[in-house]
XYZ file of C-alpha atoms in Angstrom:
734
model
C -0.099 0.027 -0.189
C 1.372 3.869 -1.671
C 1.442 5.839 1.376
C 0.518 9.328 0.558
C 1.058 12.494 1.321
C 0.993 16.655 1.253
C 4.245 18.207 -0.338
C 4.846 20.861 0.504
C 7.293 24.032 -0.131
C 10.698 23.938 1.422
C 9.680 26.845 3.554
C 6.557 25.085 4.866
C 8.743 21.682 5.863
C 7.336 20.994 9.025
C 9.903 21.367 12.185
C 10.469 18.226 14.913
C 9.823 18.375 18.197
C 11.767 21.070 20.435
C 12.816 17.251 21.696
C 14.168 16.164 18.636
C 16.458 20.088 17.165
C 19.771 20.117 18.298
C 19.704 23.725 19.260
C 16.753 22.744 22.140
C 18.884 20.150 23.473
C 22.716 20.987 23.244
C 24.012 24.316 24.792
C 24.373 26.809 22.217
C 27.464 30.097 21.723
C 26.574 32.337 24.826
C 26.889 35.268 23.008
C 24.014 34.654 20.729
C 22.001 32.498 23.347
C 19.111 31.947 21.169
C 17.573 32.440 18.225
C 15.406 35.869 19.500
C 18.705 36.976 20.442
C 20.077 36.112 17.132
C 17.948 37.677 14.902
C 16.902 41.244 16.936
C 21.005 41.333 18.442
C 23.487 40.195 16.532
C 22.259 39.898 13.097
C 21.311 43.600 13.762
C 23.771 44.447 15.676
C 26.396 43.471 15.662
C 27.155 40.915 12.501
C 30.427 40.291 13.383
C 30.869 38.700 15.303
C 29.505 35.308 13.289
C 32.344 36.178 10.654
C 35.238 36.330 12.622
C 37.256 33.238 13.420
C 37.303 32.749 17.699
C 37.067 30.539 20.094
C 33.463 29.446 21.535
C 33.227 29.492 25.368
C 34.031 25.589 26.473
C 30.122 24.952 27.057
C 29.059 25.981 23.977
C 27.987 23.323 21.106
C 26.911 25.157 18.732
C 26.578 29.011 17.677
C 23.932 30.576 15.620
C 24.810 31.710 12.000
C 23.241 33.080 8.656
C 24.807 31.624 5.748
C 26.089 34.341 3.705
C 27.668 33.331 0.533
C 30.443 36.405 -0.549
C 33.395 36.853 -1.772
C 37.010 36.957 1.002
C 38.149 39.099 2.793
C 35.227 41.216 2.239
C 35.440 44.436 -0.109
C 34.750 47.155 2.156
C 34.356 49.996 0.211
C 36.920 52.323 2.532
C 35.663 55.385 3.986
C 35.433 58.821 2.018
C 39.017 61.074 2.563
C 36.671 62.812 4.252
C 35.078 60.757 6.852
C 38.160 58.742 8.186
C 38.179 60.953 11.440
C 34.765 61.283 12.044
C 33.910 57.645 11.389
C 34.551 54.554 13.970
C 35.455 52.037 11.612
C 33.935 49.114 14.038
C 30.988 50.101 12.866
C 31.660 51.009 9.156
C 32.030 48.039 9.593
C 29.378 46.904 11.068
C 26.615 48.541 8.959
C 27.897 47.288 5.829
C 28.069 43.602 6.782
C 23.909 43.535 7.967
C 23.437 44.741 5.087
C 24.782 41.747 3.239
C 23.084 39.739 6.074
C 19.245 38.930 5.948
C 17.469 41.089 8.183
C 15.394 41.421 6.749
C 11.256 39.641 6.904
C 10.224 39.020 2.679
C 6.817 37.002 4.132
C 4.334 39.313 5.992
C 3.251 35.931 7.425
C 4.776 33.551 8.945
C 4.868 28.817 7.197
C 2.529 26.844 9.391
C 5.961 25.522 10.717
C 6.222 29.090 12.488
C 9.112 30.372 10.310
C 9.696 33.422 8.069
C 12.333 33.821 4.857
C 14.910 36.340 5.561
C 16.353 38.101 3.110
C 19.519 41.063 2.808
C 19.023 44.304 1.798
C 21.397 43.800 -1.586
C 22.554 40.674 -1.810
C 20.787 39.268 -5.014
C 23.655 37.423 -6.395
C 22.903 35.179 -9.760
C 22.061 31.638 -8.570
C 21.523 28.581 -11.234
C 20.680 25.252 -10.363
C 23.298 23.012 -11.990
C 22.308 19.620 -9.475
C 18.949 18.122 -7.746
C 19.098 14.901 -6.301
C 16.087 12.794 -7.154
C 16.961 9.461 -4.766
C 17.711 11.873 -1.863
C 13.737 13.600 -2.496
C 12.443 9.545 -2.378
C 14.296 8.941 0.463
C 14.890 11.748 2.500
C 12.757 14.197 2.034
C 9.341 12.643 0.068
C 6.922 15.018 0.805
C 8.669 18.059 -0.432
C 8.081 20.300 -3.192
C 10.694 21.278 -5.534
C 8.126 22.406 -8.567
C 9.616 22.807 -11.799
C 12.939 21.735 -11.134
C 13.110 19.593 -13.223
C 11.919 20.818 -15.989
C 14.157 23.199 -15.849
C 17.073 20.974 -14.243
C 16.059 19.301 -18.576
C 16.383 15.997 -19.587
C 19.745 13.437 -18.290
C 21.613 12.828 -21.384
C 24.968 12.749 -22.374
C 24.938 14.034 -26.158
C 22.662 15.665 -27.459
C 19.876 13.855 -29.149
C 18.160 14.006 -32.782
C 14.819 13.073 -30.795
C 14.605 16.005 -28.516
C 11.653 18.454 -30.588
C 12.782 21.683 -31.628
C 9.247 22.530 -29.172
C 11.156 21.157 -25.539
C 14.870 22.194 -26.960
C 13.121 25.598 -27.444
C 11.010 25.306 -23.138
C 14.015 25.318 -21.782
C 16.373 27.912 -24.132
C 13.227 29.707 -22.942
C 13.658 28.363 -18.944
C 17.127 29.788 -18.719
C 16.874 32.681 -21.234
C 14.420 33.204 -18.347
C 17.100 32.933 -15.822
C 18.615 35.857 -16.771
C 21.253 37.358 -15.681
C 19.968 37.773 -11.396
C 19.052 33.434 -11.197
C 16.186 35.096 -10.745
C 13.013 33.803 -12.861
C 9.949 36.364 -14.384
C 7.958 32.912 -14.100
C 5.072 33.756 -12.075
C 2.846 30.297 -12.071
C 2.880 28.095 -9.514
C 5.689 25.591 -9.798
C 7.920 28.203 -10.807
C 7.975 30.350 -7.808
C 8.087 27.151 -5.184
C 11.018 26.636 -7.803
C 12.352 29.854 -6.807
C 11.849 29.393 -3.532
C 13.791 26.628 -3.170
C 16.819 27.710 -5.229
C 16.705 30.676 -2.561
C 16.463 28.698 0.280
C 19.034 26.226 -1.270
C 21.639 29.051 -2.346
C 22.185 30.586 1.436
C 20.309 34.674 -0.164
C 16.818 33.106 1.488
C 16.932 31.771 5.385
C 14.334 30.286 7.502
C 14.198 32.204 11.051
C 11.465 32.857 13.110
C 12.157 34.309 17.409
C 8.160 33.165 18.157
C 8.510 30.598 20.669
C 11.969 29.369 21.470
C 12.549 30.310 17.972
C 14.954 29.026 14.932
C 17.583 29.363 13.021
C 20.644 28.211 11.181
C 23.513 26.660 13.544
C 27.247 25.043 13.176
C 28.349 22.783 14.707
C 32.023 22.576 17.484
C 34.288 20.571 17.170
C 37.748 19.288 16.884
C 40.398 16.340 15.709
C 43.471 15.519 14.784
C 44.211 15.989 11.190
C 46.871 14.004 10.043
C 47.313 12.364 13.626
C 48.828 15.145 14.928
C 46.281 17.217 17.048
C 44.289 20.854 15.777
C 42.048 22.178 18.420
C 39.001 23.999 17.881
C 37.521 23.459 14.112
C 34.503 22.833 13.622
C 32.266 24.211 10.519
C 33.895 26.585 8.713
C 32.337 26.735 5.660
C 29.201 24.715 7.016
C 25.576 25.017 8.516
C 22.658 23.626 9.254
C 19.193 25.324 7.703
C 16.639 23.482 8.273
C 15.567 20.337 9.936
C 12.242 17.784 9.059
C 10.891 14.894 10.060
C 9.948 11.893 7.126
C 6.369 11.483 6.941
C 7.017 7.844 7.156
C 9.138 6.843 9.285
C 8.286 7.013 12.494
C 10.729 9.877 14.241
C 12.801 9.706 11.852
C 14.450 12.993 11.024
C 16.686 14.539 8.326
C 19.064 17.300 8.516
C 20.141 20.267 6.309
C 23.603 21.469 5.904
C 24.409 24.126 3.236
C 27.959 23.330 2.431
C 29.598 26.436 0.907
C 27.562 29.442 2.352
C 29.824 31.606 3.639
C 32.912 32.480 6.323
C 31.131 30.601 10.609
C 32.858 31.532 13.677
C 35.475 28.613 12.760
C 36.432 29.668 9.411
C 40.354 30.115 11.040
C 41.263 31.981 7.293
C 39.335 30.978 4.889
C 36.093 32.726 2.976
C 34.167 29.561 4.126
C 32.994 28.627 0.657
C 33.157 25.956 -2.290
C 33.884 25.292 -5.868
C 32.132 23.685 -7.964
C 34.420 20.959 -8.888
C 34.555 19.664 -5.358
C 30.903 20.068 -4.845
C 30.943 18.042 -7.791
C 32.764 15.285 -6.176
C 30.759 15.487 -3.703
C 26.744 15.398 -5.181
C 27.409 12.550 -7.168
C 29.214 10.473 -5.007
C 27.116 10.941 -1.896
C 24.750 9.636 -4.500
C 26.707 7.471 -5.419
C 27.753 5.087 -2.545
C 24.006 5.309 -1.402
C 23.715 2.764 -4.631
C 26.276 0.562 -3.179
C 24.910 0.278 0.090
C 27.937 2.078 1.876
C 26.704 4.637 5.138
C 26.350 7.922 3.690
C 25.543 11.421 3.702
C 23.102 11.879 1.375
C 23.071 14.929 -1.440
C 19.498 17.190 -2.336
C 21.511 20.048 -4.725
C 23.572 22.086 -6.360
C 23.026 26.209 -6.799
C 25.867 27.445 -9.033
C 26.910 30.746 -7.963
C 28.436 32.229 -11.280
C 29.270 35.886 -10.534
C 31.429 34.825 -7.750
C 35.663 34.432 -6.969
C 37.029 31.200 -4.809
C 40.322 31.612 -4.749
C 42.256 28.156 -5.373
C 45.095 27.392 -6.517
C 43.403 28.723 -9.719
C 40.574 31.293 -9.445
C 37.179 29.491 -9.764
C 33.503 29.528 -9.489
C 31.645 29.318 -5.829
C 28.803 27.072 -5.250
C 26.375 25.853 -2.689
C 25.721 22.431 -2.293
C 22.903 21.294 0.275
C 24.170 17.980 1.593
C 21.405 15.689 4.240
C 21.623 13.273 6.978
C 19.688 12.796 9.895
C 22.683 13.584 11.734
C 26.475 15.105 11.723
C 27.679 15.225 14.968
C 31.318 13.654 14.681
C 33.843 12.765 17.164
C 35.615 16.458 17.199
C 32.512 17.160 18.740
C 33.244 14.623 21.499
C 37.493 15.754 21.251
C 36.157 19.639 21.494
C 34.542 19.037 25.038
C 37.785 17.286 26.303
C 40.397 17.276 24.212
C 44.257 15.394 24.867
C 46.221 17.769 27.611
C 49.442 18.449 27.501
C 49.383 18.758 23.631
C 51.489 21.477 21.659
C 49.864 21.814 18.780
C 49.964 24.146 15.935
C 46.384 25.695 15.503
C 43.615 28.218 16.507
C 43.868 27.546 19.966
C 41.352 25.029 21.966
C 39.135 25.056 25.151
C 39.513 23.488 28.672
C 37.931 20.415 29.284
C 33.859 20.309 29.596
C 32.615 17.890 31.133
C 29.317 18.028 31.746
C 28.946 19.131 28.000
C 30.534 16.407 27.225
C 27.930 14.526 29.801
C 24.915 17.032 27.927
C 25.908 16.380 24.169
C 26.134 11.790 25.358
C 23.212 12.007 26.437
C 21.688 14.083 23.993
C 23.312 11.367 21.100
C 22.655 8.091 22.554
C 18.370 8.766 23.142
C 17.776 11.000 20.193
C 20.149 10.621 17.794
C 21.353 6.712 17.759
C 18.245 5.949 20.060
C 19.915 3.089 21.574
C 16.888 0.335 23.614
C 19.818 -1.183 25.467
C 20.018 1.681 27.548
C 17.182 4.166 29.469
C 19.397 7.160 29.921
C 17.013 8.916 31.797
C 16.781 6.212 34.279
C 20.220 6.744 34.757
C 21.483 3.545 32.925
C 25.642 3.943 31.886
C 25.725 4.774 28.440
C 29.235 6.033 27.659
C 30.193 2.644 26.857
C 27.292 1.539 24.824
C 27.791 4.820 23.473
C 31.554 3.541 22.308
C 30.792 0.638 21.209
C 27.670 1.706 18.939
C 30.162 4.324 17.329
C 32.740 1.661 16.834
C 30.601 -0.589 15.504
C 28.103 1.283 13.055
C 31.915 2.953 11.707
C 33.227 -0.580 10.881
C 30.769 -1.389 9.282
C 31.847 1.322 6.730
C 35.284 1.123 6.559
C 34.110 -2.660 5.982
C 32.110 -1.317 3.231
C 34.769 1.105 1.852
C 36.812 -2.149 1.433
C 34.818 -4.221 0.042
C 33.594 -1.378 -3.177
C 37.987 0.117 -3.466
C 36.412 3.197 -2.335
C 39.073 5.506 -0.455
C 38.681 7.929 1.839
C 41.397 10.546 1.189
C 41.284 12.304 4.873
C 40.320 10.498 8.182
C 40.528 12.751 9.791
C 39.015 12.445 12.843
C 36.842 15.006 12.507
C 36.093 13.675 9.759
C 34.333 10.093 11.534
C 30.774 11.012 11.925
C 29.061 8.997 15.209
C 26.483 7.287 12.416
C 29.307 5.222 10.630
C 28.311 7.281 8.137
C 30.495 8.963 5.403
C 31.688 12.109 5.225
C 33.335 14.774 4.064
C 33.749 13.780 0.968
C 37.208 15.713 -0.841
C 39.801 14.123 -2.382
C 38.412 10.633 -2.674
C 38.334 7.751 -4.991
C 37.639 4.315 -6.252
C 40.239 2.323 -7.107
C 40.786 1.607 -10.263
C 43.902 -1.059 -11.408
C 44.359 -2.956 -7.590
C 46.688 -1.283 -5.834
C 46.330 -1.414 -1.924
C 48.924 1.072 -1.067
C 47.453 3.476 -3.212
C 46.725 7.427 -1.525
C 43.876 8.943 -3.354
C 45.690 12.845 -1.681
C 48.514 14.155 -2.834
C 48.888 15.899 0.064
C 48.888 12.832 2.010
C 52.599 12.102 0.968
C 53.252 9.627 3.992
C 50.990 7.282 3.064
C 48.575 8.416 6.879
C 45.452 7.323 4.474
C 45.934 4.854 1.978
C 43.305 2.633 0.798
C 45.480 -0.560 3.365
C 45.307 1.643 5.590
C 42.031 2.745 6.308
C 40.513 0.344 8.164
C 43.241 1.150 10.627
C 42.548 4.835 10.653
C 39.061 4.176 11.707
C 40.368 2.738 14.960
C 42.795 5.155 15.742
C 39.252 7.388 15.365
C 38.064 4.800 17.682
C 40.713 5.589 19.718
C 40.092 9.082 19.843
C 36.692 9.025 21.334
C 37.243 6.366 23.952
C 39.765 8.591 24.920
C 37.253 11.544 25.273
C 34.305 10.100 26.773
C 37.811 7.461 29.063
C 37.105 10.244 32.704
C 33.060 10.104 32.191
C 33.164 5.974 31.257
C 35.330 5.532 34.464
C 32.847 7.665 36.775
C 29.946 5.886 35.409
C 32.217 2.608 36.629
C 32.353 3.638 39.732
C 29.430 4.600 40.465
C 28.344 0.918 40.199
C 27.184 1.138 35.701
C 25.360 4.263 36.785
C 24.940 7.535 34.390
C 26.659 10.672 35.967
C 24.678 13.630 37.104
C 24.885 17.709 36.037
C 28.122 18.450 37.891
C 29.850 15.230 38.489
C 33.091 16.378 36.773
C 32.765 19.443 39.651
C 35.411 19.518 41.973
C 37.526 16.270 41.606
C 40.388 16.312 41.935
C 42.881 14.918 39.365
C 44.371 12.352 41.247
C 40.514 11.339 40.784
C 40.095 11.643 36.920
C 42.950 10.250 35.899
C 41.918 7.190 37.854
C 37.949 7.497 35.717
C 40.208 6.949 32.637
C 42.534 4.400 33.163
C 39.964 2.411 35.116
C 38.369 2.886 31.595
C 40.814 2.529 29.639
C 41.268 -0.997 30.936
C 38.317 -1.827 30.910
C 37.398 -0.806 28.039
C 39.277 -0.196 24.662
C 40.792 -4.148 24.423
C 36.718 -4.844 24.265
C 36.534 -1.647 21.668
C 39.222 -2.633 19.486
C 37.618 -6.653 19.535
C 34.564 -5.584 17.823
C 35.702 -3.466 15.944
C 37.719 -5.948 14.290
C 35.767 -8.029 13.684
C 32.286 -6.253 12.709
C 34.489 -5.449 9.993
C 36.184 -8.659 9.055
C 32.260 -9.977 8.688
C 30.786 -6.939 7.264
C 34.040 -7.312 5.103
C 33.518 -11.052 4.119
C 30.199 -10.560 3.608
C 30.542 -8.066 0.864
C 33.025 -9.782 -0.907
C 31.225 -13.076 -1.034
C 27.590 -11.349 -1.625
C 29.984 -10.469 -4.812
C 30.548 -13.202 -5.416
C 27.169 -14.529 -5.407
C 28.450 -17.083 -2.286
C 26.025 -18.054 0.027
C 27.608 -19.958 2.365
C 29.585 -19.096 5.897
C 32.565 -20.666 5.037
C 36.211 -19.979 7.897
C 38.459 -20.529 4.730
C 37.171 -17.647 2.326
C 39.773 -14.925 2.933
C 43.270 -17.193 2.870
C 41.853 -19.219 0.556
C 39.355 -17.445 -2.036
C 39.679 -13.212 -1.398
C 43.112 -12.506 -1.238
C 44.147 -14.899 -3.549
C 41.801 -13.096 -5.795
C 43.133 -9.635 -4.695
C 46.540 -10.703 -5.168
C 45.901 -11.605 -9.260
C 44.524 -8.342 -9.253
C 47.548 -7.135 -7.334
C 50.153 -8.149 -9.556
C 48.559 -8.133 -12.976
C 47.445 -4.693 -12.786
C 43.488 -5.167 -13.492
C 41.102 -2.938 -12.714
C 39.523 -3.631 -9.514
C 35.592 -2.886 -10.202
C 36.043 -4.850 -14.176
C 37.496 -7.931 -12.962
C 34.165 -8.693 -10.336
C 31.815 -7.881 -12.757
C 33.727 -10.060 -15.303
C 33.442 -13.812 -12.858
C 28.987 -13.092 -14.078
C 30.242 -15.360 -17.496
C 31.902 -17.102 -15.447
C 30.567 -21.234 -15.879
C 31.477 -23.710 -13.960
C 31.628 -26.077 -16.710
C 34.708 -24.216 -18.237
C 36.796 -26.492 -15.676
C 34.000 -29.487 -15.059
C 33.959 -29.897 -19.072
C 37.337 -29.243 -19.284
C 38.287 -31.683 -16.480
C 35.594 -34.643 -18.658
C 37.578 -33.924 -21.623
C 41.660 -33.526 -19.921
C 42.272 -30.463 -21.240
C 40.650 -26.616 -21.344
C 38.295 -25.265 -23.144
C 37.911 -22.521 -25.668
C 35.645 -21.281 -23.684
C 38.019 -21.107 -20.997
C 39.955 -20.195 -22.260
C 38.243 -17.028 -24.048
C 37.063 -16.102 -21.047
C 40.284 -15.869 -19.469
C 42.079 -13.783 -22.196
C 38.278 -11.106 -21.124
C 39.451 -11.274 -17.569
C 43.312 -9.842 -19.143
C 42.448 -7.053 -20.722
C 41.457 -5.810 -18.093
C 45.276 -4.138 -17.852
C 45.744 -0.703 -18.638
C 48.936 -2.393 -19.629
C 49.342 -5.030 -21.844
C 52.170 -5.455 -23.397
C 53.966 -5.567 -19.806
C 52.150 -8.605 -18.353
C 53.035 -12.419 -18.087
C 50.469 -14.390 -19.766
C 51.979 -17.553 -19.711
C 51.536 -16.443 -15.458
C 49.126 -14.275 -15.647
C 46.350 -17.430 -17.279
C 47.947 -20.328 -15.211
C 46.732 -18.074 -11.588
C 43.695 -17.202 -13.179
C 43.276 -21.366 -13.551
C 44.148 -22.184 -10.567
C 42.124 -18.947 -8.900
C 39.607 -20.806 -11.314
C 39.593 -24.452 -9.558
C 39.642 -23.055 -6.102
C 36.530 -20.573 -7.540
C 34.298 -23.813 -9.366
C 35.655 -25.613 -6.111
C 33.818 -23.269 -3.451
C 31.082 -23.056 -6.134
C 30.208 -26.981 -6.040
C 29.788 -26.785 -2.222
C 26.807 -24.646 -2.866
C 24.997 -25.809 -5.319
C 22.426 -26.665 -2.501
C 21.126 -23.174 -1.507
C 20.568 -22.391 -4.728
C 18.301 -25.083 -5.635
C 15.296 -23.678 -6.173
C 16.724 -21.911 -9.351
C 15.919 -23.993 -12.180
C 18.788 -22.195 -13.302
C 21.816 -22.066 -11.220
C 24.925 -20.726 -13.407
C 21.815 -17.800 -14.300
C 21.100 -17.075 -11.161
C 24.887 -17.115 -10.021
C 24.928 -14.402 -12.673
C 22.612 -12.334 -11.858
C 23.182 -12.491 -8.078
C 26.919 -10.968 -9.572
C 25.383 -8.549 -11.348
C 23.874 -6.877 -8.937
C 26.657 -7.168 -6.239
C 29.577 -5.768 -9.063
C 28.809 -1.930 -10.215
C 28.858 -1.731 -14.672
C 29.456 1.897 -13.749
C 31.988 3.297 -11.750
C 32.715 6.849 -10.429
C 36.709 6.876 -11.564
C 38.462 10.249 -11.889
C 38.384 10.982 -15.583
C 34.791 10.907 -14.947
C 34.809 13.531 -12.362
C 37.275 15.807 -13.772
C 35.901 15.070 -17.432
C 31.616 15.914 -15.392
C 33.226 18.706 -14.130
C 35.236 20.462 -17.319
C 31.551 20.908 -19.098
C 30.104 22.264 -16.715
C 31.990 24.814 -15.768
C 32.484 25.623 -19.207
C 28.999 25.842 -19.409
C 26.759 25.008 -16.901
C 23.277 25.105 -18.377
C 23.753 21.983 -20.804
C 26.324 20.542 -18.243
C 24.224 20.573 -16.658
C 21.712 17.776 -17.867
C 25.573 15.571 -18.774
C 25.066 15.711 -14.665
C 21.680 14.375 -14.255
C 22.554 12.305 -16.608
C 26.034 10.962 -14.559
C 23.724 11.202 -11.770
C 21.509 8.931 -12.875
C 24.344 6.202 -13.659
C 25.755 6.385 -10.190
C 22.194 5.844 -8.292
C 21.480 2.624 -10.676
C 24.833 0.997 -11.378
C 24.364 -2.180 -11.478
C 22.341 -1.766 -14.951
C 23.798 -2.812 -18.152
C 24.593 0.907 -19.254
C 26.626 1.065 -22.493
C 24.639 -1.912 -23.435
C 26.725 -4.198 -22.182
C 27.326 -7.685 -24.062
C 26.442 -5.973 -27.679
C 28.209 -6.992 -29.404
C 27.649 -4.403 -32.325
C 30.341 -1.868 -32.629
C 30.727 1.167 -31.047
C 30.573 3.070 -34.032
C 27.979 0.830 -35.410
C 25.515 2.565 -31.838
C 23.040 5.261 -30.604
C 25.303 8.426 -29.394
C 23.733 8.444 -26.456
C 24.236 4.639 -25.931
C 28.314 4.721 -27.475
C 29.039 8.143 -24.293
C 27.490 5.160 -22.163
C 29.712 2.464 -22.706
C 32.581 5.658 -22.705
C 32.233 6.834 -19.348
C 32.081 3.034 -18.225
C 35.600 2.620 -19.371
C 38.387 2.975 -17.659
C 39.363 6.681 -19.693
C 42.959 7.671 -20.494
C 45.686 5.788 -18.730
C 47.448 9.083 -17.730
C 44.303 9.031 -15.367
C 44.386 5.754 -13.569
C 45.351 6.334 -10.384
C 45.179 9.797 -9.864
C 45.354 12.122 -7.277
C 42.983 14.261 -5.872
C 43.965 17.439 -4.237
C 42.156 18.600 -0.836
C 41.659 22.435 -2.065
C 37.974 22.061 -2.021
């Protein structure tokens, strides 16, 4: 039965109850204590407090902040020479900022959710919608009305199609013309107004806020962390702002948070501009949904709004883009590290507050009850929760990193502030999917020592979970001393340093080894489960890792074979290729052709010892056939065992992979011409969200030249690309 619910514009999305809104449960920056104070005092009188880098007071979990994507350093006009002696320079800056902040209500009455749209006096930058995710809308925000947004974006296509009617092309051209230089729409139809409001809110042009009741305003989180193994002090959401949270209309108790990335400076921006470029935004937009399609835990992608008139200086001058991502929570391990930092730690950075252990308690209780929703403990009844939280975060991140390894995903920067408390892949920077299998591959060109290389990723999750345990160790030790009861408000007040050290020592002694056992065991179980799935093996056999999985990976490494392509090609393996040859005393033609097809997966055929490689494959395929025979009973209900296995392998191994060469090409197309490039972007998103489909007429021997141009381009996009881009290392710059 299909559940029906009303779709509403973004300004009318229903808010969760106060008990599930982060800003109503955690501690705000006391300089901005309430949404009312933020709206009527900070934005009106001292807006610079949210734009300048500063350390938040130690008890604060977050600060209110409003989107304001502007070139930084801000282009403030100089004071006229005749007034330099009379004008208060600080007040002059505050006045300039106030004019650019969202200080004017754009409507006379609030939406049904109590929120009002606020806009700036002067900002009206060009804003162009270049991406919108159907899968994120379907899964997370099915009640969000986007108006005619998909019609404006156009039909997803890699190449212009001759089947496009003149009327369709004309309609799209007219739509693009109506957008105009300001990025605003002259069309006043209801669908256009809904879409324009969506673009305005997701570009930071309009801000949804309320000063009434408990109030509501956007926020950025405070966190600290270890970066490349070194303590970095306060970090925080330097360019991320959560603008809205809403209840899922069907999934009971599930709340999703919408967060803008690249919407301007916050107190956590340090020396940066708070912006994001189109290049990196496209990468995260595509990869988040691609990861979800592979069943890898991840934050989700909602939209891309391009700001073509806003320059951003990176290695070159680029243009700004605001990316909207969605998750149930964006809290990280670094949020706990900010409240219970390591002691006696020298570091280069923006500073670090002293520990605030009661703030750590407040954060932990909120996460246990409202974010992770752990039913094994009753915090309100006084159950100890510290260990339970650490173990749950460990399990979730173990499953996540196991999926990374099984699908050849490399994050690139697994700093502790980039590790989600929910076990979600978060903060896509210099990521990559494996091309030619290389366990030592480093996808981040800033990672000169290979700390975050593919093979080291599980160890980096161990490191991050240890950081979480270290941050919570005093609290866990205190709970143990109370007979496994939860600590209460003021639990750390007037406690001697010796007692603190005793609590920490006890917690580490009783928790660390169990935490690491859980992580290693969970990761191994999940990794083996996923590799069995990729090879269509249903039985759990203890020797699979040593007898099947590792020998396969070792072969790929020695023979420099494409990781995903090899798994996909194994769908064509039939037991009869080996068994028929055994009966006839030799190798079948089909087996030889099959192995030859596997060996075509190397980009360096002239360096491959084909005779040796063939023998290695024959030996492995013999073992694989034996392993398949062991579970024939598991497939007894299938009329065609081999065909069923082929379907299972193809359903677990992507035909389409977001390779580096492909991302670079798509980025260039959108940068060159956003209006036509966004149709290519939409098609790539479509392929990424359905990666197991036989794109490009897979299995069809029709020559490329005889294929429909769109199908031919799909086939190219499913290939390995140019050799020079294999193993491409991406920049951290975004």
